[in-house]
Amino acid sequence: MKTIIREVKEQGKLIGLVPTMGCLHQGHLSLLEAAREECDFTVMSIFVNPIQFGHGEDYEESPRDLERDSRLAGAYGCDVIFSPPVKEMYPPGYSTFVHVEGLTAGLCGASRPGHFRGVTTVVTKLFNLVRPGRAYFGQKDAQQALVLKKMAGDLNMNLEIVILPVVREEDGLAMSSRNSYLSPEQRKQAAVIYKSLQAAEKMILSGVIDSEEIKRAVEAVISGADLARIDYVEIVETGELQPLSVLEGQCLIAVAVKFGATRLIDNIIVEV
Ligand code: AMP
């Protein structure tokens, strides 16, 4: 990877990086399309990063199909797929980690201790290896996007973090490789997640600004699905991700819901 990047850099090309964990779907491919359009050379990393998974999470089960992913990425104009072995990314004795404080405390950071430390560490390593001018991430992982923007700013990383909209299935469910773990009945019920966010948006547009009232409505819609278990429903501002009691400015409504062992997240941003 370093040799390829050295050559590309010598030609003065702008490098776009799309970090993923593989099992590609239209969400990933939308990032790739943007990278290809805006950059001269596009790299997609496919790496299931062990250090961002907690005990009992789905690291081992994370679906892997590098052959299919390579074919798809190639068809979307990706120049190189970078899929390093775990033991090269974290050789024995590896001991350096990147941690963003504050922004990582709530939401998924609270439910998944150590998760963002794993994400920021691997993304820093990928940035150092690929040296992109632009790196592409999805709004689907809203907190992750903010955390990475903060990291890039705080650590003077010379690149632009580009965040692109959530790509959804026809029934509104945010695309995710985890959707494939759902049973047919769970999959059907999972559409309730986006419906709950739409209900919140409708309330806000009709003038409701009381956070508790909106959260209660979101929870009620999700609870309508008997297989859904709510991890969190939060309404926060989009700067520091602090909870809002009264909605004002840009508000992030973020939810995490479990269907069986499968944890799904989604969010919308509403301007009040
Ligand atoms: P993952 O492979 O799940 O780590 O995701 C890799 C990148 O794709 C991350 O930046 C995600 O935010 C983004 N992504 C995942 N799902 C979607 C989606 N449904 N829409 C847009 N971006 C997505």
XYZ file of N, CA and C and ligand atoms in Angstrom:
839
model
N 0.843 -1.203 0.000
C 0.000 0.000 0.000
C 0.870 1.242 0.000
N 1.908 1.231 0.839
C 2.773 2.415 0.932
C 3.475 2.689 -0.392
N 3.888 1.617 -1.081
C 4.588 1.782 -2.356
C 3.647 2.382 -3.392
N 2.435 1.849 -3.453
C 1.459 2.378 -4.416
C 1.198 3.855 -4.126
N 0.982 4.151 -2.851
C 0.645 5.534 -2.477
C 1.799 6.488 -2.809
N 3.024 6.029 -2.581
C 4.177 6.877 -2.908
C 4.138 7.250 -4.392
N 3.891 6.262 -5.238
C 3.850 6.528 -6.683
C 2.713 7.482 -7.054
N 1.551 7.233 -6.463
C 0.386 8.076 -6.770
C 0.635 9.516 -6.326
N 1.246 9.649 -5.163
C 1.549 10.985 -4.630
C 2.535 11.720 -5.524
N 3.522 10.961 -6.050
C 4.523 11.578 -6.928
C 3.872 12.170 -8.174
N 2.747 11.567 -8.575
C 2.025 12.099 -9.743
C 1.115 13.260 -9.352
N 1.159 13.640 -8.098
C 0.382 14.790 -7.621
C -1.113 14.534 -7.556
N -1.494 13.279 -7.442
C -2.925 12.962 -7.464
C -3.578 13.126 -6.097
N -4.862 13.517 -6.136
C -5.655 13.599 -4.903
C -6.216 12.207 -4.596
N -5.922 11.721 -3.399
C -6.347 10.365 -3.025
C -7.613 10.429 -2.170
N -8.605 9.616 -2.531
C -9.833 9.500 -1.737
C -9.844 8.155 -1.038
N -10.182 8.149 0.237
C -10.220 6.893 0.999
C -11.630 6.632 1.523
N -12.100 5.408 1.329
C -13.392 4.980 1.895
C -13.132 3.806 2.836
N -13.094 4.065 4.142
C -12.868 2.963 5.080
C -14.147 2.169 5.334
N -14.047 0.849 5.237
C -15.212 -0.011 5.499
C -14.767 -1.294 6.205
N -15.778 -2.025 6.638
C -15.515 -3.360 7.174
C -16.005 -4.430 6.194
N -16.234 -4.021 4.954
C -16.620 -4.990 3.924
C -18.089 -5.337 3.961
N -18.429 -6.454 3.275
C -19.825 -6.853 3.126
C -20.594 -5.678 2.508
N -20.109 -5.251 1.364
C -20.527 -3.972 0.787
C -21.999 -3.932 0.405
N -22.612 -2.785 0.658
C -23.970 -2.520 0.212
C -23.996 -1.117 -0.391
N -25.185 -0.700 -0.791
C -25.321 0.566 -1.503
C -24.840 1.766 -0.668
N -24.895 1.657 0.651
C -24.381 2.741 1.504
C -22.888 2.937 1.276
N -22.136 1.848 1.340
C -20.694 1.917 1.079
C -20.422 2.426 -0.341
N -21.226 1.905 -1.284
C -20.947 2.223 -2.687
C -21.245 3.685 -3.001
N -22.184 4.286 -2.242
C -22.455 5.721 -2.452
C -21.217 6.539 -2.049
N -20.505 6.070 -1.022
C -19.283 6.773 -0.605
C -18.204 6.627 -1.685
N -18.129 5.418 -2.219
C -17.138 5.136 -3.263
C -17.397 5.984 -4.507
N -18.660 6.094 -4.874
C -19.021 6.894 -6.059
C -18.587 8.345 -5.889
N -18.832 8.886 -4.695
C -18.455 10.279 -4.440
C -16.942 10.428 -4.488
N -16.235 9.460 -3.900
C -14.770 9.527 -3.881
C -14.229 9.500 -5.310
N -14.804 8.627 -6.107
C -14.310 8.489 -7.477
C -14.570 9.774 -8.265
N -15.683 10.395 -7.992
C -16.035 11.621 -8.700
C -15.112 12.782 -8.315
N -14.783 12.841 -7.020
C -14.073 14.025 -6.512
C -12.555 13.863 -6.455
N -12.068 12.629 -6.542
C -10.625 12.394 -6.350
C -10.012 11.761 -7.602
N -8.666 11.748 -7.654
C -7.980 11.165 -8.818
C -7.693 9.684 -8.612
N -7.657 9.267 -7.365
C -7.288 7.878 -7.072
C -8.076 7.452 -5.833
N -8.779 6.325 -5.958
C -9.691 5.933 -4.877
C -9.267 4.627 -4.230
N -9.143 4.658 -2.921
C -8.791 3.465 -2.147
C -9.966 3.124 -1.236
N -10.369 1.861 -1.250
C -11.335 1.410 -0.246
C -10.612 0.445 0.682
N -10.676 0.732 1.975
C -10.108 -0.244 2.905
C -11.231 -1.162 3.372
N -10.897 -2.438 3.457
C -11.831 -3.429 3.993
C -11.102 -4.124 5.120
N -11.479 -3.766 6.330
C -10.763 -4.302 7.481
C -11.734 -4.401 8.650
N -11.987 -5.611 9.099
C -12.836 -5.790 10.280
C -11.924 -5.630 11.490
N -12.078 -4.478 12.113
C -11.117 -4.006 13.112
C -11.412 -4.604 14.492
N -10.609 -5.556 14.933
C -10.966 -6.265 16.170
C -11.067 -5.352 17.388
N -10.273 -4.272 17.420
C -10.230 -3.477 18.657
C -11.421 -2.535 18.813
N -12.323 -2.494 17.841
C -13.524 -1.666 18.052
C -14.729 -2.499 18.478
N -14.512 -3.794 18.652
C -15.584 -4.681 19.119
C -15.361 -5.020 20.591
N -16.441 -4.961 21.369
C -16.348 -5.330 22.780
C -16.546 -6.830 22.948
N -16.375 -7.291 24.203
C -16.633 -8.696 24.492
C -18.088 -9.006 24.188
N -18.324 -10.141 23.559
C -19.706 -10.534 23.289
C -20.314 -9.832 22.096
N -19.563 -8.934 21.454
C -20.091 -8.314 20.234
C -19.762 -9.225 19.044
N -20.171 -8.744 17.837
C -20.183 -9.678 16.708
C -18.911 -9.695 15.864
N -17.729 -9.506 16.496
C -16.492 -9.475 15.702
C -16.309 -10.754 14.879
N -16.393 -11.907 15.548
C -16.137 -13.170 14.838
C -17.166 -13.405 13.736
N -18.408 -12.977 14.024
C -19.481 -13.243 13.052
C -19.526 -12.230 11.921
N -18.755 -11.136 12.049
C -18.823 -10.114 11.013
C -18.677 -10.758 9.645
N -19.631 -10.553 8.763
C -19.594 -11.256 7.481
C -18.401 -10.820 6.640
N -17.768 -11.755 5.990
C -16.609 -11.421 5.155
C -16.754 -12.107 3.811
N -16.651 -11.361 2.748
C -16.672 -11.930 1.406
C -15.853 -11.014 0.494
N -14.550 -11.143 0.615
C -13.639 -10.229 -0.063
C -13.761 -10.310 -1.579
N -14.063 -11.519 -2.074
C -14.148 -11.682 -3.523
C -15.313 -10.859 -4.103
N -16.476 -11.021 -3.460
C -17.657 -10.266 -3.909
C -17.412 -8.765 -3.751
N -16.859 -8.371 -2.602
C -16.597 -6.955 -2.346
C -15.655 -6.367 -3.396
N -14.607 -7.116 -3.758
C -13.630 -6.616 -4.744
C -14.306 -6.397 -6.083
N -15.160 -7.363 -6.451
C -15.857 -7.245 -7.729
C -16.727 -5.986 -7.749
N -17.493 -5.810 -6.671
C -18.400 -4.656 -6.579
C -17.628 -3.342 -6.594
N -16.606 -3.273 -5.750
C -15.827 -2.029 -5.646
C -15.176 -1.712 -6.989
N -14.664 -2.744 -7.650
C -14.043 -2.555 -8.961
C -15.047 -1.987 -9.954
N -16.266 -2.537 -9.916
C -17.305 -2.074 -10.838
C -17.662 -0.609 -10.573
N -17.446 -0.148 -9.332
C -17.744 1.246 -8.990
C -16.509 2.136 -9.121
N -15.460 1.603 -9.751
C -14.316 2.451 -10.099
C -13.265 2.597 -9.013
N -13.303 1.732 -8.021
C -12.280 1.781 -6.977
C -10.934 1.356 -7.577
N -9.860 2.107 -7.290
C -8.550 1.771 -7.863
C -7.852 0.666 -7.082
N -7.926 0.736 -5.773
C -7.244 -0.268 -4.948
C -8.100 -0.622 -3.737
N -8.153 -1.919 -3.441
C -8.731 -2.333 -2.159
C -7.586 -2.666 -1.220
N -7.653 -2.110 -0.045
C -6.623 -2.361 0.956
C -7.245 -3.189 2.069
N -6.826 -4.435 2.176
C -7.423 -5.324 3.168
C -6.315 -6.047 3.932
N -5.714 -5.340 4.885
C -4.539 -5.901 5.564
C -4.927 -6.977 6.575
N -4.037 -7.936 6.809
C -4.296 -8.913 7.865
C -4.218 -8.253 9.245
N -5.002 -8.777 10.172
C -5.037 -8.210 11.533
C -3.638 -8.171 12.140
N -2.856 -9.212 11.894
C -1.545 -9.272 12.559
C -0.548 -8.252 11.990
N -0.859 -7.693 10.822
C 0.005 -6.614 10.323
C -0.423 -5.261 10.882
N -1.724 -5.109 11.102
C -2.204 -3.851 11.690
C -1.868 -3.792 13.185
N -1.989 -4.938 13.840
C -1.715 -4.988 15.286
C -0.748 -6.130 15.587
N 0.533 -5.927 15.265
C 1.501 -6.998 15.546
C 1.667 -7.157 17.058
N 2.235 -8.273 17.494
C 2.438 -8.475 18.924
C 3.183 -7.271 19.513
N 2.718 -6.811 20.662
C 3.378 -5.668 21.308
C 2.787 -4.331 20.893
N 1.798 -4.334 20.017
C 1.155 -3.078 19.599
C 0.599 -2.349 20.826
N 0.874 -1.050 20.971
C 0.445 -0.403 22.218
C 0.029 1.059 22.082
N -0.277 1.521 20.870
C -0.613 2.940 20.700
C -2.064 3.116 20.263
N -2.775 4.002 20.975
C -4.203 4.187 20.704
C -4.536 5.671 20.630
N -5.565 6.006 19.848
C -6.017 7.396 19.735
C -7.383 7.487 20.403
N -7.543 8.463 21.279
C -8.807 8.586 22.006
C -9.315 10.024 21.939
N -10.520 10.207 21.471
C -11.172 11.523 21.466
C -12.060 11.599 22.705
N -11.819 12.589 23.548
C -12.615 12.721 24.775
C -13.926 13.445 24.488
N -14.821 13.417 25.436
C -16.055 14.228 25.351
C -17.088 13.649 24.405
N -16.851 13.852 23.118
C -17.822 13.398 22.106
C -18.099 11.904 22.166
N -17.162 11.143 22.717
C -17.315 9.679 22.716
C -18.004 9.164 23.985
N -18.383 10.104 24.881
C -18.903 9.664 26.188
C -20.331 9.111 26.099
N -21.175 9.767 25.298
C -22.601 9.395 25.277
C -22.969 8.465 24.144
N -24.262 8.350 23.912
C -24.828 7.563 22.799
C -24.137 6.203 22.683
N -23.591 5.878 21.493
C -22.971 4.549 21.301
C -21.726 4.383 22.166
N -21.083 5.501 22.530
C -19.902 5.409 23.396
C -20.256 4.864 24.764
N -21.461 5.216 25.239
C -21.908 4.734 26.554
C -22.285 3.253 26.486
N -22.926 2.855 25.384
C -23.361 1.453 25.252
C -22.200 0.532 24.879
N -21.178 1.089 24.227
C -20.082 0.253 23.712
C -18.730 0.824 24.164
N -18.371 0.577 25.444
C -17.115 1.148 25.955
C -15.925 0.700 25.102
N -15.049 1.634 24.771
C -13.840 1.302 24.002
C -14.053 1.270 22.495
N -15.315 1.322 22.072
C -15.599 1.221 20.634
C -14.929 2.348 19.838
N -15.140 3.589 20.264
C -14.612 4.706 19.478
C -13.094 4.795 19.537
N -12.513 4.351 20.635
C -11.051 4.289 20.731
C -10.506 3.351 19.645
N -11.213 2.274 19.415
C -10.828 1.351 18.346
C -10.980 1.975 16.974
N -12.085 2.715 16.804
C -12.356 3.348 15.504
C -11.311 4.432 15.216
N -11.087 5.317 16.183
C -10.154 6.431 15.921
C -8.726 5.904 15.724
N -8.388 4.835 16.418
C -7.045 4.268 16.247
C -6.885 3.682 14.843
N -7.841 2.882 14.420
C -7.671 2.250 13.100
C -7.743 3.282 11.981
N -8.621 4.280 12.133
C -8.746 5.284 11.072
C -7.467 6.122 10.985
N -6.849 6.411 12.127
C -5.557 7.120 12.103
C -4.518 6.298 11.356
N -4.473 5.007 11.642
C -3.511 4.137 10.953
C -3.787 4.116 9.441
N -5.063 4.043 9.079
C -5.417 4.029 7.651
C -5.026 5.353 6.990
N -5.265 6.464 7.696
C -4.882 7.775 7.146
C -3.364 7.834 6.932
N -2.606 7.318 7.890
C -1.142 7.366 7.762
C -0.644 6.490 6.619
N -1.315 5.392 6.394
C -0.897 4.473 5.336
C -1.298 4.973 3.947
N -2.510 5.508 3.857
C -3.077 5.850 2.535
C -2.873 7.332 2.194
N -2.671 8.160 3.208
C -2.462 9.607 3.051
C -3.489 10.264 2.114
N -4.789 10.073 2.427
C -5.822 10.639 1.546
C -5.953 12.153 1.726
N -6.378 12.821 0.652
C -6.751 14.232 0.749
C -8.187 14.353 1.224
N -8.953 13.299 0.948
C -10.353 13.252 1.401
C -10.674 11.851 1.888
N -11.460 11.785 2.966
C -11.907 10.481 3.457
C -13.413 10.551 3.622
N -14.094 9.482 3.227
C -15.559 9.483 3.112
C -16.200 8.577 4.162
N -17.200 9.132 4.866
C -17.909 8.380 5.905
C -19.404 8.639 5.774
N -20.204 7.734 6.380
C -21.650 7.853 6.271
C -22.281 8.515 7.492
N -23.325 9.295 7.242
C -24.107 9.918 8.316
C -24.834 8.856 9.143
N -24.963 7.660 8.582
C -25.566 6.545 9.321
C -24.914 6.404 10.707
N -23.589 6.544 10.740
C -22.861 6.495 12.014
C -22.547 7.933 12.420
N -23.581 8.656 12.846
C -23.481 10.105 13.037
C -22.417 10.473 14.071
N -22.403 9.729 15.177
C -21.435 10.049 16.237
C -20.014 9.785 15.737
N -19.842 8.669 15.055
C -18.523 8.340 14.498
C -18.025 9.453 13.582
N -18.929 9.960 12.719
C -18.543 11.007 11.778
C -18.039 12.243 12.528
N -18.765 12.632 13.585
C -18.356 13.806 14.364
C -17.045 13.576 15.090
N -16.896 12.384 15.648
C -15.682 12.039 16.391
C -14.471 12.099 15.446
N -14.639 11.579 14.236
C -13.511 11.559 13.294
C -13.180 12.967 12.806
N -14.212 13.795 12.628
C -13.955 15.187 12.243
C -13.157 15.899 13.342
N -13.561 15.637 14.577
C -12.889 16.262 15.726
C -11.431 15.800 15.786
N -11.232 14.497 15.618
C -9.883 13.939 15.653
C -9.004 14.573 14.569
N -9.549 14.657 13.354
C -8.765 15.194 12.233
C -8.387 16.655 12.502
N -9.308 17.410 13.108
C -9.018 18.805 13.438
C -8.012 18.908 14.574
N -8.289 18.194 15.664
C -7.433 18.281 16.847
C -5.996 17.850 16.544
N -5.846 16.828 15.725
C -4.507 16.293 15.445
C -3.900 16.861 14.158
N -4.491 17.942 13.646
C -3.947 18.621 12.459
C -3.707 17.659 11.299
N -4.633 16.750 11.117
C -4.493 15.828 9.996
C -4.838 16.612 8.732
N -4.023 16.462 7.717
C -4.191 17.276 6.516
C -5.156 16.655 5.544
N -6.412 16.615 5.913
C -7.373 16.024 4.992
C -8.768 16.529 5.296
N -9.648 16.291 4.349
C -11.037 16.689 4.532
C -11.866 15.444 4.813
N -12.699 15.532 5.861
C -13.613 14.430 6.168
C -14.946 14.758 5.500
N -15.394 13.890 4.620
C -16.651 14.119 3.893
C -17.708 13.167 4.459
N -18.876 13.733 4.815
C -19.958 12.922 5.390
C -21.134 12.895 4.410
N -21.600 11.698 4.078
C -22.683 11.573 3.090
C -23.933 10.936 3.711
N -25.110 11.231 3.110
C -26.398 10.832 3.705
C -26.586 9.317 3.861
N -27.516 8.966 4.735
C -27.863 7.563 4.979
C -28.565 6.989 3.744
N -28.117 5.841 3.293
C -28.809 5.137 2.206
C -29.730 4.100 2.837
N -30.981 4.074 2.372
C -32.001 3.250 3.031
C -32.588 2.190 2.100
N -33.116 1.134 2.699
C -33.909 0.151 1.967
C -35.257 0.789 1.634
N -36.055 0.095 0.816
C -37.335 0.660 0.395
C -38.245 0.999 1.569
N -38.231 0.179 2.601
C -39.099 0.436 3.759
C -38.467 1.406 4.762
N -37.337 1.997 4.396
C -36.743 3.020 5.248
C -35.613 2.521 6.133
N -35.483 1.223 6.298
C -34.413 0.702 7.165
C -33.045 1.111 6.602
N -32.211 1.687 7.446
C -30.866 2.078 7.016
C -30.087 0.834 6.609
N -29.443 0.898 5.450
C -28.658 -0.274 5.020
C -27.526 -0.520 6.002
N -27.289 -1.795 6.276
C -26.210 -2.186 7.185
C -25.903 -3.652 6.947
N -24.639 -4.009 7.088
C -24.289 -5.426 6.921
C -24.975 -6.256 8.008
N -25.286 -5.616 9.130
C -25.951 -6.347 10.223
C -27.388 -6.739 9.894
N -27.996 -6.062 8.909
C -29.386 -6.406 8.572
C -29.504 -7.866 8.159
N -28.400 -8.433 7.651
C -28.445 -9.829 7.189
C -28.538 -10.812 8.361
N -28.274 -10.357 9.577
C -28.420 -11.241 10.755
C -29.876 -11.398 11.165
N -30.743 -10.486 10.685
C -32.132 -10.465 11.159
C -32.928 -11.630 10.568
N -33.792 -12.205 11.382
C -34.723 -13.208 10.864
C -35.750 -12.465 10.005
N -36.484 -13.179 9.147
C -37.482 -12.484 8.305
C -38.447 -11.638 9.137
N -38.891 -12.139 10.281
C -39.826 -11.387 11.108
C -39.147 -10.152 11.724
N -37.906 -10.337 12.208
C -37.160 -9.193 12.754
C -36.936 -8.138 11.663
N -36.577 -8.611 10.476
C -36.309 -7.680 9.370
C -37.544 -6.844 9.054
N -38.713 -7.506 9.065
C -39.961 -6.808 8.781
C -40.206 -5.722 9.846
N -40.019 -6.128 11.099
C -40.288 -5.200 12.202
C -39.258 -4.058 12.278
N -38.055 -4.300 11.741
C -36.979 -3.305 11.878
C -37.305 -1.990 11.165
N -38.263 -2.027 10.246
C -38.678 -0.794 9.558
C -39.217 0.232 10.554
N -39.572 -0.235 11.732
C -40.138 0.638 12.759
C -39.123 1.705 13.217
N -37.842 1.394 13.054
C -36.803 2.329 13.527
C -36.913 3.657 12.778
N -36.917 3.584 11.458
C -36.991 4.829 10.687
C -38.370 5.473 10.833
N -39.402 4.629 10.968
C -40.757 5.180 11.170
C -40.788 6.028 12.435
N -40.083 5.576 13.475
C -40.078 6.321 14.741
C -39.392 7.679 14.558
N -38.345 7.707 13.724
C -37.632 8.968 13.476
C -38.490 9.910 12.634
N -39.219 9.313 11.696
C -40.120 10.142 10.882
C -41.237 10.739 11.734
N -41.714 9.941 12.686
C -42.759 10.434 13.593
C -42.228 11.622 14.394
N -40.969 11.506 14.841
C -40.358 12.609 15.597
C -40.264 13.855 14.730
N -39.841 13.670 13.504
C -39.686 14.813 12.598
C -41.027 15.515 12.374
N -42.057 14.690 12.227
C -43.395 15.246 12.007
C -43.843 16.077 13.215
N -43.596 15.538 14.403
C -43.964 16.272 15.625
C -43.249 17.618 15.688
N -41.927 17.568 15.380
C -41.115 18.782 15.468
C -41.600 19.813 14.444
N -41.913 19.336 13.251
C -42.406 20.263 12.213
C -43.745 20.873 12.605
N -44.507 20.128 13.443
C -45.796 20.681 13.868
C -45.643 21.565 15.111
N -44.392 21.748 15.553
C -44.146 22.729 16.612
C -43.766 22.177 17.971
N -43.709 20.869 18.133
C -43.320 20.307 19.441
C -41.807 20.455 19.605
N -41.371 21.013 20.756
C -39.928 21.174 20.967
C -39.485 20.588 22.316
N -40.428 19.931 22.994
C -40.074 19.309 24.273
C -39.435 17.942 24.015
N -38.183 17.821 24.419
C -37.399 16.633 24.089
C -38.031 15.353 24.654
N -38.458 15.406 25.923
C -39.028 14.208 26.566
C -40.274 13.730 25.830
N -41.092 14.700 25.428
C -42.320 14.352 24.715
C -42.003 13.649 23.391
N -41.000 14.166 22.692
C -40.624 13.565 21.397
C -40.009 12.185 21.629
N -39.145 12.085 22.636
C -38.509 10.787 22.921
C -39.555 9.735 23.277
N -40.541 10.161 24.069
C -41.613 9.217 24.444
C -42.351 8.716 23.206
N -42.582 9.627 22.264
C -43.299 9.238 21.037
C -42.453 8.264 20.210
N -41.154 8.541 20.132
C -40.245 7.658 19.381
C -40.256 6.267 20.026
N -40.146 6.244 21.345
C -40.129 4.960 22.077
C -41.436 4.198 21.871
N -42.536 4.946 21.828
C -43.841 4.297 21.648
C -43.926 3.636 20.272
N -43.434 4.328 19.248
C -43.474 3.743 17.896
C -42.603 2.484 17.850
N -41.401 2.567 18.420
C -40.495 1.395 18.382
C -41.102 0.233 19.173
N -41.698 0.560 20.303
C -42.265 -0.500 21.146
C -43.450 -1.199 20.489
N -43.992 -0.571 19.452
C -45.041 -1.218 18.666
C -44.565 -2.498 17.999
N -43.262 -2.636 17.852
C -42.685 -3.874 17.303
C -42.295 -4.754 18.474
N -42.947 -5.914 18.606
C -42.740 -6.677 19.848
C -41.353 -7.315 19.942
N -40.619 -7.399 18.832
C -39.270 -7.991 18.895
C -38.181 -6.938 19.151
N -38.570 -5.665 19.196
C -37.581 -4.588 19.355
C -37.285 -4.322 20.826
N -36.000 -4.176 21.148
C -35.616 -3.730 22.492
C -34.775 -2.469 22.353
N -35.239 -1.385 22.995
C -34.557 -0.097 22.826
C -33.272 -0.070 23.646
N -32.170 0.291 22.991
C -30.922 0.535 23.713
C -30.916 1.996 24.173
N -31.066 2.929 23.218
C -31.251 4.323 23.618
C -32.053 5.091 22.576
N -32.712 6.129 23.044
C -33.318 7.155 22.186
C -32.823 8.479 22.745
N -32.068 9.235 21.968
C -31.490 10.476 22.476
C -31.715 11.618 21.496
N -31.876 12.819 22.065
C -31.909 14.021 21.232
C -30.803 14.945 21.735
N -29.844 15.214 20.864
C -28.662 15.994 21.265
C -28.386 17.078 20.234
N -27.600 18.087 20.650
C -27.172 19.087 19.651
C -25.975 18.509 18.886
N -25.716 19.062 17.699
C -24.762 18.400 16.795
C -23.320 18.897 16.958
N -23.085 19.761 17.951
C -21.701 20.217 18.178
C -20.964 19.295 19.131
N -21.440 19.293 20.387
C -20.789 18.499 21.437
C -21.576 17.242 21.765
N -22.686 17.049 21.090
C -23.582 15.903 21.335
C -24.154 15.907 22.749
N -24.422 17.114 23.255
C -25.022 17.229 24.586
C -26.549 17.103 24.480
N -27.171 16.406 25.443
C -28.627 16.237 25.417
C -29.350 17.587 25.459
N -30.455 17.660 24.735
C -31.269 18.869 24.732
C -32.556 18.589 25.497
N -32.975 19.516 26.350
C -34.290 19.322 26.954
C -35.346 20.033 26.113
N -34.926 21.156 25.515
C -35.804 21.858 24.568
C -35.064 21.930 23.231
N -35.721 21.556 22.164
C -35.046 21.515 20.868
C -34.780 22.911 20.335
N -33.551 23.097 19.837
C -33.165 24.386 19.284
C -31.995 24.182 18.328
N -32.023 24.843 17.181
C -30.921 24.718 16.211
C -30.918 23.333 15.576
N -29.708 22.866 15.268
C -29.587 21.542 14.651
C -29.677 20.466 15.728
N -30.666 19.592 15.593
C -30.856 18.550 16.604
C -30.649 17.179 15.955
N -29.866 16.355 16.633
C -29.654 14.976 16.166
C -30.544 14.054 16.992
N -31.407 13.348 16.303
C -32.228 12.346 16.993
C -31.620 11.003 16.651
N -31.083 10.333 17.648
C -30.324 9.107 17.405
C -30.925 7.974 18.218
N -31.030 6.809 17.567
C -31.585 5.653 18.273
C -30.717 4.422 18.047
N -30.716 3.548 19.036
C -30.104 2.224 18.894
C -31.130 1.224 19.390
N -31.383 0.219 18.576
C -32.439 -0.750 18.889
C -31.906 -2.151 18.634
N -32.202 -3.052 19.571
C -31.768 -4.431 19.375
C -32.927 -5.308 18.924
N -32.637 -6.128 17.928
C -33.546 -7.217 17.545
C -32.780 -8.504 17.809
N -33.169 -9.222 18.848
C -32.352 -10.359 19.261
C -30.974 -9.847 19.635
N -29.927 -10.460 19.068
C -28.563 -10.042 19.391
C -28.077 -8.934 18.451
N -28.909 -8.565 17.490
C -28.465 -7.610 16.460
C -28.819 -6.183 16.865
N -27.780 -5.362 16.979
C -27.991 -3.983 17.407
C -27.935 -3.075 16.178
N -29.029 -2.331 15.962
C -29.115 -1.450 14.800
C -29.162 0.006 15.263
N -28.525 0.889 14.497
C -28.593 2.315 14.839
C -29.123 3.099 13.641
N -29.689 4.266 13.963
C -30.171 5.152 12.905
C -30.308 6.553 13.499
N -30.461 7.535 12.652
C -30.597 8.907 13.155
C -31.135 9.811 12.060
N -31.661 10.959 12.500
C -31.959 12.047 11.564
C -31.514 13.360 12.217
N -31.262 14.348 11.384
C -30.968 15.685 11.899
C -32.139 16.578 11.512
N -32.664 17.290 12.508
C -33.784 18.197 12.255
C -33.369 19.606 12.684
N -33.669 20.563 11.844
C -33.355 21.950 12.145
C -34.575 22.607 12.785
N -34.415 23.162 13.967
C -35.562 23.800 14.636
C -35.390 25.311 14.592
P -19.021 -0.163 8.028
O -18.509 -1.089 6.984
O -20.347 -0.535 8.584
O -17.974 0.174 9.057
O -19.295 1.206 7.273
C -18.300 1.839 6.510
C -18.734 3.240 6.152
O -19.967 3.178 5.424
C -19.000 4.109 7.381
O -18.526 5.409 7.113
C -20.485 4.078 7.502
O -21.020 5.223 8.124
C -20.907 4.016 6.048
N -22.250 3.451 5.935
C -22.698 2.283 6.456
N -24.010 2.111 6.205
C -24.410 3.202 5.503
C -25.652 3.630 4.952
N -26.758 2.906 5.062
N -25.693 4.823 4.311
C -24.573 5.585 4.193
N -23.359 5.228 4.682
C -23.283 4.058 5.330
